Short mmCIF file of the C-alpha atoms (twelve columns), coordinates in Angstrom:
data_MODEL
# 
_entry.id   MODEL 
# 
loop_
_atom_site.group_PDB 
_atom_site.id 
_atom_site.type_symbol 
_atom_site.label_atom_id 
_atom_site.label_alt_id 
_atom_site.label_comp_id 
_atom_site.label_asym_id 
_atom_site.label_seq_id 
_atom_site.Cartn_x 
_atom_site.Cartn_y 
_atom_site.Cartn_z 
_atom_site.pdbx_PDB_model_num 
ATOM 1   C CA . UNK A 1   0.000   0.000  0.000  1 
ATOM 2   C CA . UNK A 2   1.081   3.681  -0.800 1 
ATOM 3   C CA . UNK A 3   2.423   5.119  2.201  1 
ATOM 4   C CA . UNK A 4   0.259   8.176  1.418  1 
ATOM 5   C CA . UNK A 5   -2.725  6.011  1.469  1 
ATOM 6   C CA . UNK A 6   -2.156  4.452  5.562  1 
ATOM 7   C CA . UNK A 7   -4.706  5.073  8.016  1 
ATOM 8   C CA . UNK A 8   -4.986  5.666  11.848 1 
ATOM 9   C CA . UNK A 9   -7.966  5.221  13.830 1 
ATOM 10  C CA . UNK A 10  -7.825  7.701  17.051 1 
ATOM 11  C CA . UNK A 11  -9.754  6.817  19.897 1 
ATOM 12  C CA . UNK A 12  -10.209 9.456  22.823 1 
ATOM 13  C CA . UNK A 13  -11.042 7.176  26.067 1 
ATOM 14  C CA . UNK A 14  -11.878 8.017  29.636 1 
ATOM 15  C CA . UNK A 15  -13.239 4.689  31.363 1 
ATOM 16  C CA . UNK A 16  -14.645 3.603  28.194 1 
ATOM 17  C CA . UNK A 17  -15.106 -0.201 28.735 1 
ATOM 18  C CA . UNK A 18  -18.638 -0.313 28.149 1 
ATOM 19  C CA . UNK A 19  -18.192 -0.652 24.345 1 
ATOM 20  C CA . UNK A 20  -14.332 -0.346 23.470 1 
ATOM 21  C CA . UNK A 21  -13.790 -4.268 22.720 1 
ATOM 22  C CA . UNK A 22  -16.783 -4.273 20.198 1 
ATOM 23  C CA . UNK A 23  -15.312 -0.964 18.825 1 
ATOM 24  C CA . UNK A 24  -11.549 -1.518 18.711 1 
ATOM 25  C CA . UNK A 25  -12.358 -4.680 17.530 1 
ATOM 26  C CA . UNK A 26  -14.300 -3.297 14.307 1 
ATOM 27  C CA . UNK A 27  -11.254 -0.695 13.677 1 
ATOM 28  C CA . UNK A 28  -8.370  -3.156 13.642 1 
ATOM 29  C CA . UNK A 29  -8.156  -3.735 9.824  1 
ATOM 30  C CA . UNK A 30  -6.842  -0.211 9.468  1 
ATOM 31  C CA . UNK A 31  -3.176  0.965  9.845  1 
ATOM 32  C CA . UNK A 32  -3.542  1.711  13.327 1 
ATOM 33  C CA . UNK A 33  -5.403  1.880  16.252 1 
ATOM 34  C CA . UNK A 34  -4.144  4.687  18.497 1 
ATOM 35  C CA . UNK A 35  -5.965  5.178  21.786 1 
ATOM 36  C CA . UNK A 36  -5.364  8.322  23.720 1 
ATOM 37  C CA . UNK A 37  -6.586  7.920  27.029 1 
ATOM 38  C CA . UNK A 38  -7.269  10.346 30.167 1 
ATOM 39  C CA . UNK A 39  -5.511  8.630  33.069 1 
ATOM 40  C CA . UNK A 40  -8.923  6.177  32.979 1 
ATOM 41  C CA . UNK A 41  -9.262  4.517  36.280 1 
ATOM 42  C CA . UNK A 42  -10.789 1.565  34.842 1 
ATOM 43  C CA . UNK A 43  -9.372  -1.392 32.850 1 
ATOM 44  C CA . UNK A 44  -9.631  1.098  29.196 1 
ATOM 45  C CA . UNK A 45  -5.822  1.043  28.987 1 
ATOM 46  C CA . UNK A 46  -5.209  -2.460 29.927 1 
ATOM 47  C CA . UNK A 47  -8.240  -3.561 27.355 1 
ATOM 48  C CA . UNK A 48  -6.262  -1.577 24.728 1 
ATOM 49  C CA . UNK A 49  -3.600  -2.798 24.384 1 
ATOM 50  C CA . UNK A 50  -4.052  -6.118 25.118 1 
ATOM 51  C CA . UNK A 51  -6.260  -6.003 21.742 1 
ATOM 52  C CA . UNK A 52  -2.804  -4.477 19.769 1 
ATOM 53  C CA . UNK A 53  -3.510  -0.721 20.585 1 
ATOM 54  C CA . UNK A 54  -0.932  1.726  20.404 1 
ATOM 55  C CA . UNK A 55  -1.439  3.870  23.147 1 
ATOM 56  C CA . UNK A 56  -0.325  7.552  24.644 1 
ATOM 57  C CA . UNK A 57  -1.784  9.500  28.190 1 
ATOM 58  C CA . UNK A 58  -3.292  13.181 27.877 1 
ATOM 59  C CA . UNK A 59  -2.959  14.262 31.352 1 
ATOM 60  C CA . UNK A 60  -6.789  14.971 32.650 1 
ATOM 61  C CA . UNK A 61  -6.163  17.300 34.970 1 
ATOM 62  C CA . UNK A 62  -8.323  20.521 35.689 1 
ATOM 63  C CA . UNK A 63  -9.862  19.723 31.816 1 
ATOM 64  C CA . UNK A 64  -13.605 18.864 31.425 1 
ATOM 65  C CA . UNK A 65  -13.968 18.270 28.170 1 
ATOM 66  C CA . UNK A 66  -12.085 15.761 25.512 1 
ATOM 67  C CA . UNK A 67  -11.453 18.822 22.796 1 
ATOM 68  C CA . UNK A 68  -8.225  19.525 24.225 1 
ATOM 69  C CA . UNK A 69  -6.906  15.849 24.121 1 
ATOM 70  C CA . UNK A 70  -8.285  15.326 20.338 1 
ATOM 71  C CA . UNK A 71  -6.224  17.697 19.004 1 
ATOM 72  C CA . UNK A 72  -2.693  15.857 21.467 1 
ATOM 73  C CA . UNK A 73  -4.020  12.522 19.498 1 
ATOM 74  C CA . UNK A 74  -4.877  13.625 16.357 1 
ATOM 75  C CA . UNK A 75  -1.016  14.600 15.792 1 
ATOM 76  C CA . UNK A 76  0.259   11.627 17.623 1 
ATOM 77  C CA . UNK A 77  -0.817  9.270  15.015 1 
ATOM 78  C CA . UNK A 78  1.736   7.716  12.739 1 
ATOM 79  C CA . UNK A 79  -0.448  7.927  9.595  1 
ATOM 80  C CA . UNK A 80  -1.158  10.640 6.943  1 
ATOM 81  C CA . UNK A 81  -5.294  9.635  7.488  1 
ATOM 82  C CA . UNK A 82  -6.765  9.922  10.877 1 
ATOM 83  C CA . UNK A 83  -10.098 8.783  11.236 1 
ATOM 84  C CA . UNK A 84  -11.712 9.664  15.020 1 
ATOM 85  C CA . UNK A 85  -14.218 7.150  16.785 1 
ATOM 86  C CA . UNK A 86  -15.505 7.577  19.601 1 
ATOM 87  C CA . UNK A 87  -15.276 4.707  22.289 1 
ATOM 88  C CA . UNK A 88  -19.338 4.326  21.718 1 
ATOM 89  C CA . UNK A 89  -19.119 4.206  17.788 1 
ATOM 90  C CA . UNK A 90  -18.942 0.885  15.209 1 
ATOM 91  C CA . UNK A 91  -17.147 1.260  11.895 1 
ATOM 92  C CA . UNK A 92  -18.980 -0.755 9.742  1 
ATOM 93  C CA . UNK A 93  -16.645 -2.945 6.488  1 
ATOM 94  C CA . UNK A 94  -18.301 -0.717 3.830  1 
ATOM 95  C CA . UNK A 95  -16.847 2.291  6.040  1 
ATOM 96  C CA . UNK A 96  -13.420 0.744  6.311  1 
ATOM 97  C CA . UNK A 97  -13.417 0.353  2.531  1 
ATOM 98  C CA . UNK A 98  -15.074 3.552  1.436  1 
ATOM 99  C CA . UNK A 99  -12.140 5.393  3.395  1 
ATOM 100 C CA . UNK A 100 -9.345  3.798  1.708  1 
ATOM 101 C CA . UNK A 101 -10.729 4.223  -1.647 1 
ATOM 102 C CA . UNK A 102 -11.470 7.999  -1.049 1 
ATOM 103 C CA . UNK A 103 -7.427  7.922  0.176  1 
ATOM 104 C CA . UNK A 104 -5.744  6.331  -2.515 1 
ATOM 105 C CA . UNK A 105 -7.668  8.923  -5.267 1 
ATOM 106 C CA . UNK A 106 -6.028  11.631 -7.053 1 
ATOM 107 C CA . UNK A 107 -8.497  14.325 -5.973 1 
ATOM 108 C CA . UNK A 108 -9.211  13.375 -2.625 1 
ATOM 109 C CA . UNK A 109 -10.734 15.667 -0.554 1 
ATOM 110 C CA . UNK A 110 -8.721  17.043 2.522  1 
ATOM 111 C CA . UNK A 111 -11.520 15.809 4.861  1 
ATOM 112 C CA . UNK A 112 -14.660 13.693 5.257  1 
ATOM 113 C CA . UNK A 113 -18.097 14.144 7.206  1 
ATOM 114 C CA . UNK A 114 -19.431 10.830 8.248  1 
ATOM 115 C CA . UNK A 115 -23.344 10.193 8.746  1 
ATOM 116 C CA . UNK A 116 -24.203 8.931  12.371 1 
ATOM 117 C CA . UNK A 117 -27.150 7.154  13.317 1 
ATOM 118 C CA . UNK A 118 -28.396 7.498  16.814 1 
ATOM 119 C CA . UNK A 119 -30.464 5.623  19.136 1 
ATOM 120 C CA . UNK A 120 -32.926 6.710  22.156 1 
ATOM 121 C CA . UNK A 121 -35.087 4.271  24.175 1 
ATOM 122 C CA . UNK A 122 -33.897 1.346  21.938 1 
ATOM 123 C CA . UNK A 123 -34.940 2.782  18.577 1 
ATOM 124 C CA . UNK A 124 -33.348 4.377  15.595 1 
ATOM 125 C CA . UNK A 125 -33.917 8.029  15.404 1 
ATOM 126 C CA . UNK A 126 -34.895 9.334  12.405 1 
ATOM 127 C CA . UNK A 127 -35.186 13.224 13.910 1 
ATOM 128 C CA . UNK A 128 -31.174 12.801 14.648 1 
ATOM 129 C CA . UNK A 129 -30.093 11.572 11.103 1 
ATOM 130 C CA . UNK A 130 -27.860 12.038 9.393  1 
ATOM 131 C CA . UNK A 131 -25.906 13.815 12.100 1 
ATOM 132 C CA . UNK A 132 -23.074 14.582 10.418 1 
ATOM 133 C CA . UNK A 133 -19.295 14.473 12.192 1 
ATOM 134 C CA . UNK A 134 -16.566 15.788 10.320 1 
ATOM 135 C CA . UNK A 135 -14.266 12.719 11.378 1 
ATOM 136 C CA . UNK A 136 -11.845 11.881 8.603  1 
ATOM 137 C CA . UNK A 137 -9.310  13.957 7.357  1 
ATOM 138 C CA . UNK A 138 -5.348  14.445 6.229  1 
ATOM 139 C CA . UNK A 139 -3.421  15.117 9.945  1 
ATOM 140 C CA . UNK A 140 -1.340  18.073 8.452  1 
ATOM 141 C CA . UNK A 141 -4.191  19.818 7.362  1 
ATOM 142 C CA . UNK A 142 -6.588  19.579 10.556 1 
ATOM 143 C CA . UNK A 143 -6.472  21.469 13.792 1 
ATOM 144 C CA . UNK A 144 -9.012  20.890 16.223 1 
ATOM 145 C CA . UNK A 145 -10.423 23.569 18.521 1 
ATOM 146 C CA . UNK A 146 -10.597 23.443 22.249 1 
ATOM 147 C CA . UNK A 147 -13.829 24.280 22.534 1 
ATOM 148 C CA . UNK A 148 -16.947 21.599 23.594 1 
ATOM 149 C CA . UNK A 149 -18.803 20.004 20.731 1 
ATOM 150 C CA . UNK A 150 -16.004 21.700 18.128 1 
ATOM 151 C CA . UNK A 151 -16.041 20.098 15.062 1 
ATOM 152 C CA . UNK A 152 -12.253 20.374 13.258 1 
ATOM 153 C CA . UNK A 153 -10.909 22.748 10.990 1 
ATOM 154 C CA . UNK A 154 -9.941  21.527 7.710  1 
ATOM 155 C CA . UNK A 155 -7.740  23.094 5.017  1 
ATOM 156 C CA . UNK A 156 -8.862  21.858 2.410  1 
ATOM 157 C CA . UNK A 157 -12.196 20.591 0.517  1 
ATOM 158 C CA . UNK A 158 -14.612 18.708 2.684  1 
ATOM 159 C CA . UNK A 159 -16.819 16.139 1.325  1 
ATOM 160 C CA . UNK A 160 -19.932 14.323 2.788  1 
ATOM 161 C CA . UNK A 161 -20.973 10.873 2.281  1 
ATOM 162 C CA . UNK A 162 -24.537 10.720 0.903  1 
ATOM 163 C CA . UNK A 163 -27.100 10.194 3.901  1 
ATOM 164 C CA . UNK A 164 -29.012 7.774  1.589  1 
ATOM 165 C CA . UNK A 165 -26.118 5.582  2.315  1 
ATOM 166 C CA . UNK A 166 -26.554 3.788  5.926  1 
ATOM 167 C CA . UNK A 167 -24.058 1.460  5.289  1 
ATOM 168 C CA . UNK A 168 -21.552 4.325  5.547  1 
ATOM 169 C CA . UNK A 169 -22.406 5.444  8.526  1 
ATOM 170 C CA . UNK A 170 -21.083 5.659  12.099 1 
ATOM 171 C CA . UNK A 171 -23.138 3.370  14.646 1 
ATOM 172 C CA . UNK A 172 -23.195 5.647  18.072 1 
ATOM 173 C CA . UNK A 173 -23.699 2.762  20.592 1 
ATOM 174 C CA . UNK A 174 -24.813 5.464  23.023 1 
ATOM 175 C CA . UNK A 175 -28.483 4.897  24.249 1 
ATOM 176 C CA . UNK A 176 -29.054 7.394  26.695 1 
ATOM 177 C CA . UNK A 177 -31.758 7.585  29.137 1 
ATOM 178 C CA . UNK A 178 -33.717 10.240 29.865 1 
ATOM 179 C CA . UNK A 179 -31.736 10.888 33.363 1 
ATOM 180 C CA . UNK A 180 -28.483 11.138 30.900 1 
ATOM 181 C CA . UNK A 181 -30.064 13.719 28.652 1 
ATOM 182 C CA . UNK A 182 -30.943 15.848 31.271 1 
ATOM 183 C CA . UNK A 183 -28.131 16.039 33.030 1 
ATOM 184 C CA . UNK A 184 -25.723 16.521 29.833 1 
ATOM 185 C CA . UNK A 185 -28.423 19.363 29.289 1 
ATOM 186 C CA . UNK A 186 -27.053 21.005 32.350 1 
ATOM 187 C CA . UNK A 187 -23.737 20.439 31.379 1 
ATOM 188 C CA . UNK A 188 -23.682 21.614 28.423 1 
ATOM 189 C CA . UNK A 189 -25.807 24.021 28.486 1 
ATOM 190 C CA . UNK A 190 -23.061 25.991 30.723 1 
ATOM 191 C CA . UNK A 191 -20.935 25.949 28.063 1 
ATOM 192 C CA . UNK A 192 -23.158 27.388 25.401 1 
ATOM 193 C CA . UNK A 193 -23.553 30.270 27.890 1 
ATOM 194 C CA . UNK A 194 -19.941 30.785 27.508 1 
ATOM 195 C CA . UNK A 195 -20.024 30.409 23.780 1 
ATOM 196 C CA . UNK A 196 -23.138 32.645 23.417 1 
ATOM 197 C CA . UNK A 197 -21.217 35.296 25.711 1 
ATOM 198 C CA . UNK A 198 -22.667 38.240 23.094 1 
ATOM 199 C CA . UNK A 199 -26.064 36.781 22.904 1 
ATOM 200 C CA . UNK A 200 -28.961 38.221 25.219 1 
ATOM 201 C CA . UNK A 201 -32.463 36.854 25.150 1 
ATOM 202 C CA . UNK A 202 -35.469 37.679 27.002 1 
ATOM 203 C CA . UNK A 203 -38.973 36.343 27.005 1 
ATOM 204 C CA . UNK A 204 -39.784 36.333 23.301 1 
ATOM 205 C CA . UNK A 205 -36.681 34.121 23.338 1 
ATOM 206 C CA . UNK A 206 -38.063 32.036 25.833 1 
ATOM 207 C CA . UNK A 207 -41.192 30.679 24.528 1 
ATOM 208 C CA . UNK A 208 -40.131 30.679 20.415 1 
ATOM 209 C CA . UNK A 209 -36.980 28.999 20.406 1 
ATOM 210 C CA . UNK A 210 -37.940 25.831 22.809 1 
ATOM 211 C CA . UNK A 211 -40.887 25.601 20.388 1 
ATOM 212 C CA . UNK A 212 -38.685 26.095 17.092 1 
ATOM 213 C CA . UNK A 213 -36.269 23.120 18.633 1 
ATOM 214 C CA . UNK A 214 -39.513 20.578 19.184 1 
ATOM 215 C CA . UNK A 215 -40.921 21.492 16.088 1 
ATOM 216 C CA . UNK A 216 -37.785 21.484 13.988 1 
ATOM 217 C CA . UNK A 217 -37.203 18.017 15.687 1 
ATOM 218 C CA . UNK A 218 -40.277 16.360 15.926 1 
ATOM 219 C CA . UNK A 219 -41.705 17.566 12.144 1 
ATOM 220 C CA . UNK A 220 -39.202 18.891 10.221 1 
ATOM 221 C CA . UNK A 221 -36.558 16.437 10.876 1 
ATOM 222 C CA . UNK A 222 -39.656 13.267 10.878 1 
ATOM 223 C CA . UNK A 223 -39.654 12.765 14.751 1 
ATOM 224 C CA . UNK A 224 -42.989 11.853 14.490 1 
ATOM 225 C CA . UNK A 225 -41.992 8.655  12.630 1 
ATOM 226 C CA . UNK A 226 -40.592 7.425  15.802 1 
ATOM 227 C CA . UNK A 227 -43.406 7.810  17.943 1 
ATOM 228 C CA . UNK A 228 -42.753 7.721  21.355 1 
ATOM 229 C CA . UNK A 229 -39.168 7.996  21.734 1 
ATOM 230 C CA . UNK A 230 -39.159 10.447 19.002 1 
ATOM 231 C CA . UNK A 231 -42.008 13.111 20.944 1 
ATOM 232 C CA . UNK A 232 -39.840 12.376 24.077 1 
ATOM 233 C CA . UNK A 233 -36.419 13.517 22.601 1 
ATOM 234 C CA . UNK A 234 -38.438 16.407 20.564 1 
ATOM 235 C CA . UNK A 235 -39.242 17.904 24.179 1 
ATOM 236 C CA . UNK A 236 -35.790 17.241 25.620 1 
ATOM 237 C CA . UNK A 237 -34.465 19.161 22.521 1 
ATOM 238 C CA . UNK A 238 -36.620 21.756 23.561 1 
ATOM 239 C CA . UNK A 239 -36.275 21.870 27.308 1 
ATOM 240 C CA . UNK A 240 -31.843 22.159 25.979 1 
ATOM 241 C CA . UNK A 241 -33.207 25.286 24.480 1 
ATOM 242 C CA . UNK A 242 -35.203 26.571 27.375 1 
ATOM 243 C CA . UNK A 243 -32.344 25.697 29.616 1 
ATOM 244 C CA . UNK A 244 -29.866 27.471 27.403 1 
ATOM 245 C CA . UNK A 245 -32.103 31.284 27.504 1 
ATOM 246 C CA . UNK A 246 -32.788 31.052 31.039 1 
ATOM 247 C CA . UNK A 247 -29.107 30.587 32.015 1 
ATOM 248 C CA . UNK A 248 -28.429 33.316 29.768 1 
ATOM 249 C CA . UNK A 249 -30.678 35.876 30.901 1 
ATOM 250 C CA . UNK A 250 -29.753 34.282 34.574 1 
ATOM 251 C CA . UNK A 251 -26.179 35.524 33.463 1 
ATOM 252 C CA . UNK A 252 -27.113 38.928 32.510 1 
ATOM 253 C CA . UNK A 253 -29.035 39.663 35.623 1 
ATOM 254 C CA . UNK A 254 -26.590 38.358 38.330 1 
ATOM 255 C CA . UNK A 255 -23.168 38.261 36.726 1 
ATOM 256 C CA . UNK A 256 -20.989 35.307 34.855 1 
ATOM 257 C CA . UNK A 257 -22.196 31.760 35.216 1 
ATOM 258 C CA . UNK A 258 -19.596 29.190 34.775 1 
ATOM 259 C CA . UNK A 259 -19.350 26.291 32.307 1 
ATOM 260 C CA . UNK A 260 -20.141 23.657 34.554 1 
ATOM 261 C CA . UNK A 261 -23.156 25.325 35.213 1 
ATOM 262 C CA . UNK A 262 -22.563 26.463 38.514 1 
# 
């Protein structure tokens, strides 16, 4: 194979055994498997690289979120590629193959957004398809931000793999219950205060975009073919959104809020 053409899969890990075998296990035909772990307490490291793993430490200290350590692992890979999994997400065969051929041509783009397909109380959610993640890309041309949820920045073309094919797509193992959602909501909805620190919104705010978010999830993006679990994550999205003004307009009547949402 053309040097050019190798591959590394990077997986970011912080006691991550709940799925890693299954998912290590579908990325081993690459070039390598390169986990860059947290300082896990559990047995992620051990699991790693007793299944052939390369793998480096990003210290954890005071850092919340896994931005900072993508962009450590990103450049610590040995290949030109880098695809990213997550230590909840299945690469299927057609994947694996679809990468190297997009590799090995002339006019290969400089990166690669991947379809996801999500799952909420055990069923496939159409309302959070195709979910797109910009996951595949040449290492010298990609930086990644340190900033939650960042997607990286590319120089270069990007190019998307048609949502039409599910084949292609990543399988997020993730099923979260509703006690998860919520409490990620809180989470991260400190952060977007911090993000949205030019943004203010009052009460018009507060009643149209929690009903944009259920409407935009439950009709526009077919949440209503999901029935239950579909109207239940349509009024978690919105509740995010509801969260997300009232911490602002907390913020802007009693001073900064912090990310954690403190």
């Amino acid at each position: 194979m053309n040097e050019e053409n190798r591959i590394s899969v990077v997986i970011n890990t912080y006691n991550a055994m709940q799925h890693l075998r299954r998912v290590i296990e579908a990325v081993s035909c690459f070039d390598e498997v390169l986990v860059c772990d947290m300082e896990s307490t559990d047995d992620t490291v051990a699991t790693a690289l007793s299944l052939g793993c390369r793998v480096v430490t990003f210290a954890r200290g005071e850092h919340t979120i896994v931005e900072p350590a993508r962009e450590y692992a990103i450049h610590q890979a040995s290949c030109p590629w880098v695809l990213v999994v997550d230590a909840d997400e299945l690469v299927s065969a057609q994947l694996h193959d679809y990468l190297y051929e997009q590799a090995a041509r002339a006019d290969a783009p400089a990166g690669i957004a991947i379809p996801r397909r999500n799952y909420f109380m055990g069923r496939f959610l159409h309302s959070a398809y195709p979910d797109y993640v910009l996951r595949f890309f040449r290492r010298d041309k990609t930086h990644w931000p340190n900033v939650i949820h960042a997607s990286p920045v590319v120089d270069g073309r990007v190019d998307r793999i048609d949502a039409r094919r599910h084949d292609l797509a990543l399988e997020h193992l993730a099923n979260d219950t509703v006690a998860d959602i919520v409490r990620k909501a809180n989470t991260y909805s400190g952060y977007e205060v911090v993000r949205r620190k030019d943004k203010h919104y009052g009460l018009w705010a507060l009643l149209a975009r929690p009903l944009f978010r259920f409407f935009k999830s439950y009709v526009l993006k077919r949440g209503f073919l999901d029935g239950v679990p579909g109207l239940v994550h349509a009024v978690l999205d919105a509740i995010y959104q509801a969260v997300i003004v009232l911490k602002v307009m907390e913020r802007d009547k009693d001073g900064a809020l912090s990310p954690d949402g403190a």
